[in-house]
Amino acid sequence: MRSVPPEGAGGGGGRGLTGARRTTALNQIAALAARLVGSSASQVSLLSDVQTVAGGSGLAPGAVGSQGPLEDSLCTVTADLGGPLVVPDAALDPRVSGLPPVASGAVGSYLGVPLADTDGRPLGALCVFDPGPRQWSPSDVAVLQQLARAVVTELEFAAVSAAHRADRARWDLAAEAGGVGTFDLDLTNGALLLDDRLLELSGLDRASFGGRAEDVYAHVHPDDVEDVISRVQRAVDTAGSYEAEYRIVLAGGSHRWVTARGRVVDDDGAAHLVGVAHDTTAQREPMQRTAEMLEGLAVAFIAMDRDWVMTHVNAEAERIAGRPRAELLGRTLWEVFPATVGTEFEENYRRAAGTGVPVVFDAHYPAPLDVWVEVRAVPGPHGLALYFLDITERVRSQRRVELLAQVAAELSGTLDAAVAVARLAQLVVPALADWCLVTLVGEDWRSGPRRGLRDVGWWHADPDLLPVVADYARERVPALTDTSFVARALSTGRPVVVEEDATARIRAVLSPGPAHELLEQLAPDGFAVLPLRGRGRTVGLLTLFTGSGRGPISAVDLATATDIAGRAGLALDNARLYRQQRQLAEDLQRSLLTAPAQPDHLQVVVRYTPAAAAAQVGGDWYDAFLQPGGATVVTIGDVLGHNTEAAAVMGQLRSMLRAIAVTTGAGPAEVLRRVDEAMTTLQMGTTATAVVVRLEQTEDQALRGVTQVHWSNAGHPPPMVVNPDGTVLPLTGLRADLLLGVDDSARRRQYEVTLDRDAVLVLYTDGLVERRDQDLDHGLDRLREALEDLAGRDLDELCDELLTRMLDGHSDDDVALIALRLHRQDRPRPPAAGPNRIPPNVADSPDVVPQPD
């Protein structure tokens, strides 16, 4: 509920507050608000029965002084809210989206705080806004709230000034009649003459005044009297001018501010200090209220003149600086805070002073303060104002979150959790401790204090001590006793924390030997042993050590370390379960893939590599067998999916294809067609890629040492032929046929090519050539280049090296590989070739399409 502000306090559309001075001051405050938060516009609105724009910056011409309906104003919403109105996107905020400034596009984001008088009655609002959406930070809200107090102070001061102007009119009349107080101090005999007005200002009367300066000094405030006396003495010593402002203590304990000015003059050879004095209480009280407001700010404030001399310091600045203001005022910033020299502090301060543009930045001031601050350096006509917000806790909290994120990334970035956990030592030092040890715990640790323990990671904040920590990690476990802190943490499953005298206490539970000497060099003062727990069992230990200069591990750091230990323990246990599941999957997968046939003079080598990131069986398969007519059939395929269902389908298809090929003696295209029909009949509901290759010879071909190869491809990557001369030929055919399981009526094409002796045929699944970061064509190009480079190698060596080059130690998918070498038949069978003999055989199929050379 809004109320009309009282006369002289900002209400009635600004009654009692009109005038260029007030408008200028409010414009300056509004402009300061816009600069400090980096907005394009700002506004001071006073609310009565209408909204009056009393000041602003970045507004349309004529906006200041204009009036408008309350119901159209965002500032009305702010005043009704009674607290900050934070609107990152005005178009999406139902509180303001329908108001004309938002609908017109003038206001896209808005931040406002209410203005209220000392009785809590609303006067209006101070706001900043931009035409586009933006996020407002908590520090932006805090700055606006502080400036809102300055607006209210200005409004009150304007009201006081209005009353003061009337007083000054009367004062001028009084001055004409001798109302301004005058004084005359005879420097020869010390006699002091005061007129009636100055007697009154000094709290004296004729009866109590003895004609000496000491009579006036007795009424000057104790905090001011020394300054007044020194200023008088300086004027006397220099025969110059005198100027002072001081408080007169009145009856009842109140005080009056008096400003006095004078000059030493020569009156016929006699020196006199003569001058005038007047009451400045009315001017000083608003300034005093402003000073009190700055004093009460939760933000540290330091004002400096153009020579970097500090002229004002509030209580929060004293707290952050750790020094009383008496040690700060009158000294330069560089003298009091030498660590700012040559840092981003100095760079930003000088940039703000040089450009006249406020600068906002975060920075850390080192020990002994050891504080993070958000700094606003605001230039002004008389120097630079600095606003400091202590953000140490916020930064520490943010760094804790970042540390936990680093730990999570480290643990999830590799399947070898033991390696990742070992690297934790480098992450937690020096964030949580001066040095650290990471220990893995085996299943047999219960059989003794040293069994099953292995220090796998260590780090030290001091590089010179890192080798010492490494040696200690090597010697520590053998030296552990049954009463060691490690044994206690293992037996209880709970952290063990020692805050002081750690070196002596650890030494007492270690067996004599090299570990003692190394421990003395490291000299820990405190430590914490944190079990790494995973599913009810301890799988490792994280031990943090602190030196005497750091102090004990704080409760916050211990909580962070406990969180890290929990994540690491779970990762280690997950890795154990993964290894078990992966081994089971690989064993099952390999059990489904029987050994290939080894016909005479034909060497067959197979390889199977499971996906690096999976612990499941897959659908990749290979096979090599003989048909009744003596031809060798080689197949490879891939069922869609990576699960037990895919593996089951793979087993069915492989067996089905083998049975059809053996019982019918059909060529590759006919075999694939019948497999497709069987999949439809059996309603297998899956798809698969496959290549069927048949190798055979006529008697003439056997004599010439060449082999006839027939093949048909159902959507599978093309087999590669490595010719004896090292060239590589992909068996692509005229076009790719459909996958199995898509259309059982589709025609299957069959192709043929004649290969020379010593040729190599390579069949593979798509995991060899496809990756997330490359397309299939690029993978096929890499495969051809690798095969050209490996031509002539032993077949086993060729397969192993091919997998190494193509997979780079990591595979996103399962990979099946089968390679055949056609050995010479005019010589004895080489040991690498198979023992089965191939009778001459002639293929005669109407579907054969000759492969171009």
PDB file of C-alpha atoms in Angstrom, residues 107-329:
ATOM      1  CA  VAL A 107      12.699  -2.174 -21.002  1.00  0.00           C
ATOM      2  CA  GLY A 108      14.003  -5.695 -21.603  1.00  0.00           C
ATOM      3  CA  SER A 109      15.513  -6.249 -18.155  1.00  0.00           C
ATOM      4  CA  TYR A 110      14.959  -4.315 -14.933  1.00  0.00           C
ATOM      5  CA  LEU A 111      16.391  -4.019 -11.413  1.00  0.00           C
ATOM      6  CA  GLY A 112      14.718  -1.719  -8.908  1.00  0.00           C
ATOM      7  CA  VAL A 113      14.816  -1.059  -5.168  1.00  0.00           C
ATOM      8  CA  PRO A 114      12.215   0.901  -3.191  1.00  0.00           C
ATOM      9  CA  LEU A 115      12.851   4.296  -1.576  1.00  0.00           C
ATOM     10  CA  ALA A 116      11.396   4.807   1.905  1.00  0.00           C
ATOM     11  CA  ASP A 117      11.625   7.535   4.547  1.00  0.00           C
ATOM     12  CA  THR A 118      12.862   7.007   8.088  1.00  0.00           C
ATOM     13  CA  ASP A 119       9.362   5.853   9.116  1.00  0.00           C
ATOM     14  CA  GLY A 120       9.330   3.201   6.400  1.00  0.00           C
ATOM     15  CA  ARG A 121       6.805   4.988   4.207  1.00  0.00           C
ATOM     16  CA  PRO A 122       7.394   4.446   0.468  1.00  0.00           C
ATOM     17  CA  LEU A 123       8.643   7.426  -1.519  1.00  0.00           C
ATOM     18  CA  GLY A 124       9.373   5.815  -4.870  1.00  0.00           C
ATOM     19  CA  ALA A 125      12.064   3.663  -6.437  1.00  0.00           C
ATOM     20  CA  LEU A 126      15.611   3.725  -7.810  1.00  0.00           C
ATOM     21  CA  CYS A 127      16.003   1.476 -10.840  1.00  0.00           C
ATOM     22  CA  VAL A 128      18.362   0.500 -13.657  1.00  0.00           C
ATOM     23  CA  PHE A 129      17.314  -1.169 -16.901  1.00  0.00           C
ATOM     24  CA  ASP A 130      18.455  -2.307 -20.326  1.00  0.00           C
ATOM     25  CA  PRO A 131      16.524  -2.818 -23.591  1.00  0.00           C
ATOM     26  CA  GLY A 132      17.564  -6.478 -23.749  1.00  0.00           C
ATOM     27  CA  PRO A 133      17.499  -9.368 -21.233  1.00  0.00           C
ATOM     28  CA  ARG A 134      20.406  -9.711 -18.777  1.00  0.00           C
ATOM     29  CA  GLN A 135      21.229 -11.366 -15.461  1.00  0.00           C
ATOM     30  CA  TRP A 136      21.466  -9.152 -12.364  1.00  0.00           C
ATOM     31  CA  SER A 137      24.046 -10.292  -9.781  1.00  0.00           C
ATOM     32  CA  PRO A 138      23.635 -10.100  -5.968  1.00  0.00           C
ATOM     33  CA  SER A 139      26.353  -7.424  -5.947  1.00  0.00           C
ATOM     34  CA  ASP A 140      24.273  -5.358  -8.425  1.00  0.00           C
ATOM     35  CA  VAL A 141      21.341  -5.522  -5.997  1.00  0.00           C
ATOM     36  CA  ALA A 142      23.614  -4.548  -3.083  1.00  0.00           C
ATOM     37  CA  VAL A 143      25.037  -1.543  -4.962  1.00  0.00           C
ATOM     38  CA  LEU A 144      21.558  -0.303  -5.889  1.00  0.00           C
ATOM     39  CA  GLN A 145      20.344  -0.657  -2.279  1.00  0.00           C
ATOM     40  CA  GLN A 146      23.301   1.404  -1.065  1.00  0.00           C
ATOM     41  CA  LEU A 147      22.668   4.134  -3.615  1.00  0.00           C
ATOM     42  CA  ALA A 148      18.970   4.091  -2.712  1.00  0.00           C
ATOM     43  CA  ARG A 149      19.996   5.211   0.781  1.00  0.00           C
ATOM     44  CA  ALA A 150      21.969   8.044  -0.816  1.00  0.00           C
ATOM     45  CA  VAL A 151      18.850   9.063  -2.799  1.00  0.00           C
ATOM     46  CA  VAL A 152      16.759   9.176   0.392  1.00  0.00           C
ATOM     47  CA  THR A 153      19.519  11.141   2.117  1.00  0.00           C
ATOM     48  CA  GLU A 154      19.572  13.586  -0.772  1.00  0.00           C
ATOM     49  CA  LEU A 155      15.803  13.973  -0.575  1.00  0.00           C
ATOM     50  CA  GLU A 156      16.022  14.626   3.159  1.00  0.00           C
ATOM     51  CA  PHE A 157      18.959  16.957   2.645  1.00  0.00           C
ATOM     52  CA  ALA A 158      17.048  18.885   0.002  1.00  0.00           C
ATOM     53  CA  ALA A 159      14.224  19.330   2.474  1.00  0.00           C
ATOM     54  CA  VAL A 160      16.678  20.485   5.138  1.00  0.00           C
ATOM     55  CA  SER A 161      18.337  22.765   2.624  1.00  0.00           C
ATOM     56  CA  ALA A 162      14.987  24.381   1.829  1.00  0.00           C
ATOM     57  CA  ALA A 163      14.521  25.139   5.478  1.00  0.00           C
ATOM     58  CA  HIS A 164      18.155  26.227   5.688  1.00  0.00           C
ATOM     59  CA  ARG A 165      17.680  28.735   2.888  1.00  0.00           C
ATOM     60  CA  ALA A 166      14.978  30.423   4.928  1.00  0.00           C
ATOM     61  CA  ASP A 167      17.321  30.431   7.894  1.00  0.00           C
ATOM     62  CA  ARG A 168      20.070  31.907   5.755  1.00  0.00           C
ATOM     63  CA  ALA A 169      17.753  34.735   4.682  1.00  0.00           C
ATOM     64  CA  ARG A 170      17.172  35.555   8.319  1.00  0.00           C
ATOM     65  CA  TRP A 171      20.865  34.982   8.939  1.00  0.00           C
ATOM     66  CA  ASP A 172      21.772  37.526   6.261  1.00  0.00           C
ATOM     67  CA  LEU A 173      19.480  40.041   7.898  1.00  0.00           C
ATOM     68  CA  ALA A 174      21.077  39.232  11.227  1.00  0.00           C
ATOM     69  CA  ALA A 175      24.539  39.512   9.672  1.00  0.00           C
ATOM     70  CA  GLU A 176      23.668  42.990   8.434  1.00  0.00           C
ATOM     71  CA  ALA A 177      22.795  43.851  11.991  1.00  0.00           C
ATOM     72  CA  GLY A 178      26.000  42.222  13.301  1.00  0.00           C
ATOM     73  CA  GLY A 179      24.614  38.664  13.626  1.00  0.00           C
ATOM     74  CA  VAL A 180      27.774  37.002  12.265  1.00  0.00           C
ATOM     75  CA  GLY A 181      30.173  36.457  15.107  1.00  0.00           C
ATOM     76  CA  THR A 182      33.519  38.204  15.074  1.00  0.00           C
ATOM     77  CA  PHE A 183      36.692  37.803  17.094  1.00  0.00           C
ATOM     78  CA  ASP A 184      39.963  39.710  17.688  1.00  0.00           C
ATOM     79  CA  LEU A 185      42.913  38.026  19.415  1.00  0.00           C
ATOM     80  CA  ASP A 186      45.723  40.340  20.503  1.00  0.00           C
ATOM     81  CA  LEU A 187      48.846  38.309  19.890  1.00  0.00           C
ATOM     82  CA  THR A 188      50.895  40.576  22.151  1.00  0.00           C
ATOM     83  CA  ASN A 189      49.017  40.038  25.413  1.00  0.00           C
ATOM     84  CA  GLY A 190      46.623  37.169  24.504  1.00  0.00           C
ATOM     85  CA  ALA A 191      43.474  39.222  25.076  1.00  0.00           C
ATOM     86  CA  LEU A 192      40.476  37.945  23.116  1.00  0.00           C
ATOM     87  CA  LEU A 193      37.483  40.049  22.093  1.00  0.00           C
ATOM     88  CA  LEU A 194      34.222  38.349  21.057  1.00  0.00           C
ATOM     89  CA  ASP A 195      31.020  40.001  19.933  1.00  0.00           C
ATOM     90  CA  ASP A 196      27.670  38.900  21.322  1.00  0.00           C
ATOM     91  CA  ARG A 197      26.912  36.625  18.370  1.00  0.00           C
ATOM     92  CA  LEU A 198      30.165  34.665  18.728  1.00  0.00           C
ATOM     93  CA  LEU A 199      29.700  34.496  22.498  1.00  0.00           C
ATOM     94  CA  GLU A 200      26.354  32.871  21.819  1.00  0.00           C
ATOM     95  CA  LEU A 201      27.830  30.499  19.210  1.00  0.00           C
ATOM     96  CA  SER A 202      30.566  29.512  21.678  1.00  0.00           C
ATOM     97  CA  GLY A 203      28.120  28.720  24.456  1.00  0.00           C
ATOM     98  CA  LEU A 204      29.333  31.670  26.559  1.00  0.00           C
ATOM     99  CA  ASP A 205      27.887  34.878  28.011  1.00  0.00           C
ATOM    100  CA  ARG A 206      29.500  38.091  29.186  1.00  0.00           C
ATOM    101  CA  ALA A 207      29.436  37.010  32.783  1.00  0.00           C
ATOM    102  CA  SER A 208      31.293  33.738  32.179  1.00  0.00           C
ATOM    103  CA  PHE A 209      33.724  34.964  29.534  1.00  0.00           C
ATOM    104  CA  GLY A 210      37.112  35.997  30.956  1.00  0.00           C
ATOM    105  CA  GLY A 211      38.573  37.427  27.753  1.00  0.00           C
ATOM    106  CA  ARG A 212      41.010  34.585  27.091  1.00  0.00           C
ATOM    107  CA  ALA A 213      41.160  31.967  24.291  1.00  0.00           C
ATOM    108  CA  GLU A 214      41.154  29.245  26.937  1.00  0.00           C
ATOM    109  CA  ASP A 215      37.575  30.198  27.845  1.00  0.00           C
ATOM    110  CA  VAL A 216      36.454  29.261  24.301  1.00  0.00           C
ATOM    111  CA  TYR A 217      38.655  26.152  24.169  1.00  0.00           C
ATOM    112  CA  ALA A 218      36.926  24.885  27.304  1.00  0.00           C
ATOM    113  CA  HIS A 219      33.680  24.633  25.322  1.00  0.00           C
ATOM    114  CA  VAL A 220      35.185  23.046  22.202  1.00  0.00           C
ATOM    115  CA  HIS A 221      34.547  19.300  21.817  1.00  0.00           C
ATOM    116  CA  PRO A 222      37.464  17.300  23.319  1.00  0.00           C
ATOM    117  CA  ASP A 223      38.038  15.540  19.982  1.00  0.00           C
ATOM    118  CA  ASP A 224      38.385  18.887  18.168  1.00  0.00           C
ATOM    119  CA  VAL A 225      40.190  21.173  20.609  1.00  0.00           C
ATOM    120  CA  GLU A 226      43.717  20.017  19.805  1.00  0.00           C
ATOM    121  CA  ASP A 227      43.149  20.619  16.101  1.00  0.00           C
ATOM    122  CA  VAL A 228      41.731  24.123  16.708  1.00  0.00           C
ATOM    123  CA  ILE A 229      44.687  25.128  18.906  1.00  0.00           C
ATOM    124  CA  SER A 230      47.221  23.817  16.371  1.00  0.00           C
ATOM    125  CA  ARG A 231      45.535  25.728  13.534  1.00  0.00           C
ATOM    126  CA  VAL A 232      45.575  28.963  15.532  1.00  0.00           C
ATOM    127  CA  GLN A 233      49.240  28.427  16.384  1.00  0.00           C
ATOM    128  CA  ARG A 234      50.091  27.725  12.741  1.00  0.00           C
ATOM    129  CA  ALA A 235      48.447  30.993  11.651  1.00  0.00           C
ATOM    130  CA  VAL A 236      50.360  32.883  14.343  1.00  0.00           C
ATOM    131  CA  ASP A 237      53.686  31.255  13.465  1.00  0.00           C
ATOM    132  CA  THR A 238      53.304  31.906   9.751  1.00  0.00           C
ATOM    133  CA  ALA A 239      51.523  35.279  10.057  1.00  0.00           C
ATOM    134  CA  GLY A 240      49.022  33.724   7.715  1.00  0.00           C
ATOM    135  CA  SER A 241      45.379  32.707   7.634  1.00  0.00           C
ATOM    136  CA  TYR A 242      43.340  30.596  10.022  1.00  0.00           C
ATOM    137  CA  GLU A 243      40.489  28.254   9.164  1.00  0.00           C
ATOM    138  CA  ALA A 244      38.838  25.662  11.399  1.00  0.00           C
ATOM    139  CA  GLU A 245      35.608  23.772  11.812  1.00  0.00           C
ATOM    140  CA  TYR A 246      34.811  22.431  15.249  1.00  0.00           C
ATOM    141  CA  ARG A 247      32.060  21.447  17.613  1.00  0.00           C
ATOM    142  CA  ILE A 248      30.924  23.500  20.605  1.00  0.00           C
ATOM    143  CA  VAL A 249      29.545  21.381  23.428  1.00  0.00           C
ATOM    144  CA  LEU A 250      26.270  22.912  24.652  1.00  0.00           C
ATOM    145  CA  ALA A 251      24.417  22.484  27.896  1.00  0.00           C
ATOM    146  CA  GLY A 252      22.710  19.089  27.993  1.00  0.00           C
ATOM    147  CA  GLY A 253      25.456  17.386  25.976  1.00  0.00           C
ATOM    148  CA  SER A 254      24.402  18.367  22.435  1.00  0.00           C
ATOM    149  CA  HIS A 255      26.791  20.179  20.152  1.00  0.00           C
ATOM    150  CA  ARG A 256      26.936  22.897  17.516  1.00  0.00           C
ATOM    151  CA  TRP A 257      29.207  22.991  14.474  1.00  0.00           C
ATOM    152  CA  VAL A 258      31.059  26.298  14.072  1.00  0.00           C
ATOM    153  CA  THR A 259      33.233  27.363  11.153  1.00  0.00           C
ATOM    154  CA  ALA A 260      35.770  30.075  11.828  1.00  0.00           C
ATOM    155  CA  ARG A 261      38.044  31.974   9.433  1.00  0.00           C
ATOM    156  CA  GLY A 262      40.623  34.590  10.244  1.00  0.00           C
ATOM    157  CA  ARG A 263      43.878  36.292   9.334  1.00  0.00           C
ATOM    158  CA  VAL A 264      46.870  37.723  11.161  1.00  0.00           C
ATOM    159  CA  VAL A 265      46.981  41.502  10.643  1.00  0.00           C
ATOM    160  CA  ASP A 266      49.338  44.244  11.783  1.00  0.00           C
ATOM    161  CA  ASP A 267      47.587  47.062  13.651  1.00  0.00           C
ATOM    162  CA  ASP A 268      50.117  49.838  14.120  1.00  0.00           C
ATOM    163  CA  GLY A 269      52.837  47.371  14.980  1.00  0.00           C
ATOM    164  CA  ALA A 270      50.616  45.127  17.127  1.00  0.00           C
ATOM    165  CA  ALA A 271      49.771  41.717  15.632  1.00  0.00           C
ATOM    166  CA  HIS A 272      46.167  40.578  15.841  1.00  0.00           C
ATOM    167  CA  LEU A 273      44.342  37.455  14.657  1.00  0.00           C
ATOM    168  CA  VAL A 274      40.948  38.712  13.518  1.00  0.00           C
ATOM    169  CA  GLY A 275      38.096  36.878  11.856  1.00  0.00           C
ATOM    170  CA  VAL A 276      34.496  35.722  11.774  1.00  0.00           C
ATOM    171  CA  ALA A 277      32.613  32.581  12.747  1.00  0.00           C
ATOM    172  CA  HIS A 278      29.213  31.182  11.906  1.00  0.00           C
ATOM    173  CA  ASP A 279      27.030  28.194  12.729  1.00  0.00           C
ATOM    174  CA  THR A 280      27.372  25.351  10.131  1.00  0.00           C
ATOM    175  CA  THR A 281      25.364  22.743  11.976  1.00  0.00           C
ATOM    176  CA  ALA A 282      22.688  22.713   9.278  1.00  0.00           C
ATOM    177  CA  GLN A 283      25.244  21.923   6.577  1.00  0.00           C
ATOM    178  CA  ARG A 284      27.251  19.425   8.600  1.00  0.00           C
ATOM    179  CA  GLU A 285      24.424  17.163   9.773  1.00  0.00           C
ATOM    180  CA  PRO A 286      23.457  15.817   6.303  1.00  0.00           C
ATOM    181  CA  MET A 287      27.147  15.223   5.604  1.00  0.00           C
ATOM    182  CA  GLN A 288      27.409  13.466   8.915  1.00  0.00           C
ATOM    183  CA  ARG A 289      24.420  11.286   8.024  1.00  0.00           C
ATOM    184  CA  THR A 290      26.107  10.381   4.717  1.00  0.00           C
ATOM    185  CA  ALA A 291      29.273   9.468   6.584  1.00  0.00           C
ATOM    186  CA  GLU A 292      27.244   7.366   9.009  1.00  0.00           C
ATOM    187  CA  MET A 293      25.556   5.637   6.077  1.00  0.00           C
ATOM    188  CA  LEU A 294      28.943   4.791   4.538  1.00  0.00           C
ATOM    189  CA  GLU A 295      30.106   3.626   7.931  1.00  0.00           C
ATOM    190  CA  GLY A 296      27.239   1.183   8.192  1.00  0.00           C
ATOM    191  CA  LEU A 297      27.702  -0.332   4.738  1.00  0.00           C
ATOM    192  CA  ALA A 298      28.426  -4.053   4.509  1.00  0.00           C
ATOM    193  CA  VAL A 299      30.714  -3.088   1.609  1.00  0.00           C
ATOM    194  CA  ALA A 300      34.182  -1.747   2.382  1.00  0.00           C
ATOM    195  CA  PHE A 301      34.702   1.840   1.181  1.00  0.00           C
ATOM    196  CA  ILE A 302      37.942   3.761   0.696  1.00  0.00           C
ATOM    197  CA  ALA A 303      38.095   7.261  -0.818  1.00  0.00           C
ATOM    198  CA  MET A 304      41.375   8.609  -2.199  1.00  0.00           C
ATOM    199  CA  ASP A 305      42.402  11.952  -3.580  1.00  0.00           C
ATOM    200  CA  ARG A 306      44.220  12.421  -6.873  1.00  0.00           C
ATOM    201  CA  ASP A 307      47.553  11.664  -5.181  1.00  0.00           C
ATOM    202  CA  TRP A 308      46.265   8.256  -3.981  1.00  0.00           C
ATOM    203  CA  VAL A 309      46.115   9.466  -0.380  1.00  0.00           C
ATOM    204  CA  MET A 310      43.287   7.839   1.571  1.00  0.00           C
ATOM    205  CA  THR A 311      40.798  10.415   2.837  1.00  0.00           C
ATOM    206  CA  HIS A 312      37.935   8.223   4.092  1.00  0.00           C
ATOM    207  CA  VAL A 313      37.754   4.634   5.334  1.00  0.00           C
ATOM    208  CA  ASN A 314      34.667   2.890   6.730  1.00  0.00           C
ATOM    209  CA  ALA A 315      34.444   0.148   9.348  1.00  0.00           C
ATOM    210  CA  GLU A 316      34.208  -2.723   6.832  1.00  0.00           C
ATOM    211  CA  ALA A 317      37.374  -1.471   5.125  1.00  0.00           C
ATOM    212  CA  GLU A 318      39.096  -1.512   8.510  1.00  0.00           C
ATOM    213  CA  ARG A 319      37.983  -5.127   9.005  1.00  0.00           C
ATOM    214  CA  ILE A 320      39.213  -6.327   5.620  1.00  0.00           C
ATOM    215  CA  ALA A 321      42.489  -4.401   5.948  1.00  0.00           C
ATOM    216  CA  GLY A 322      43.000  -5.675   9.489  1.00  0.00           C
ATOM    217  CA  ARG A 323      44.187  -2.218  10.583  1.00  0.00           C
ATOM    218  CA  PRO A 324      42.515   0.769  12.300  1.00  0.00           C
ATOM    219  CA  ARG A 325      41.678   3.729  10.108  1.00  0.00           C
ATOM    220  CA  ALA A 326      44.116   5.907  12.041  1.00  0.00           C
ATOM    221  CA  GLU A 327      46.892   3.894  10.360  1.00  0.00           C
ATOM    222  CA  LEU A 328      45.282   4.309   6.940  1.00  0.00           C
ATOM    223  CA  LEU A 329      44.067   7.901   6.634  1.00  0.00           C
TER     224      LEU A 329
END
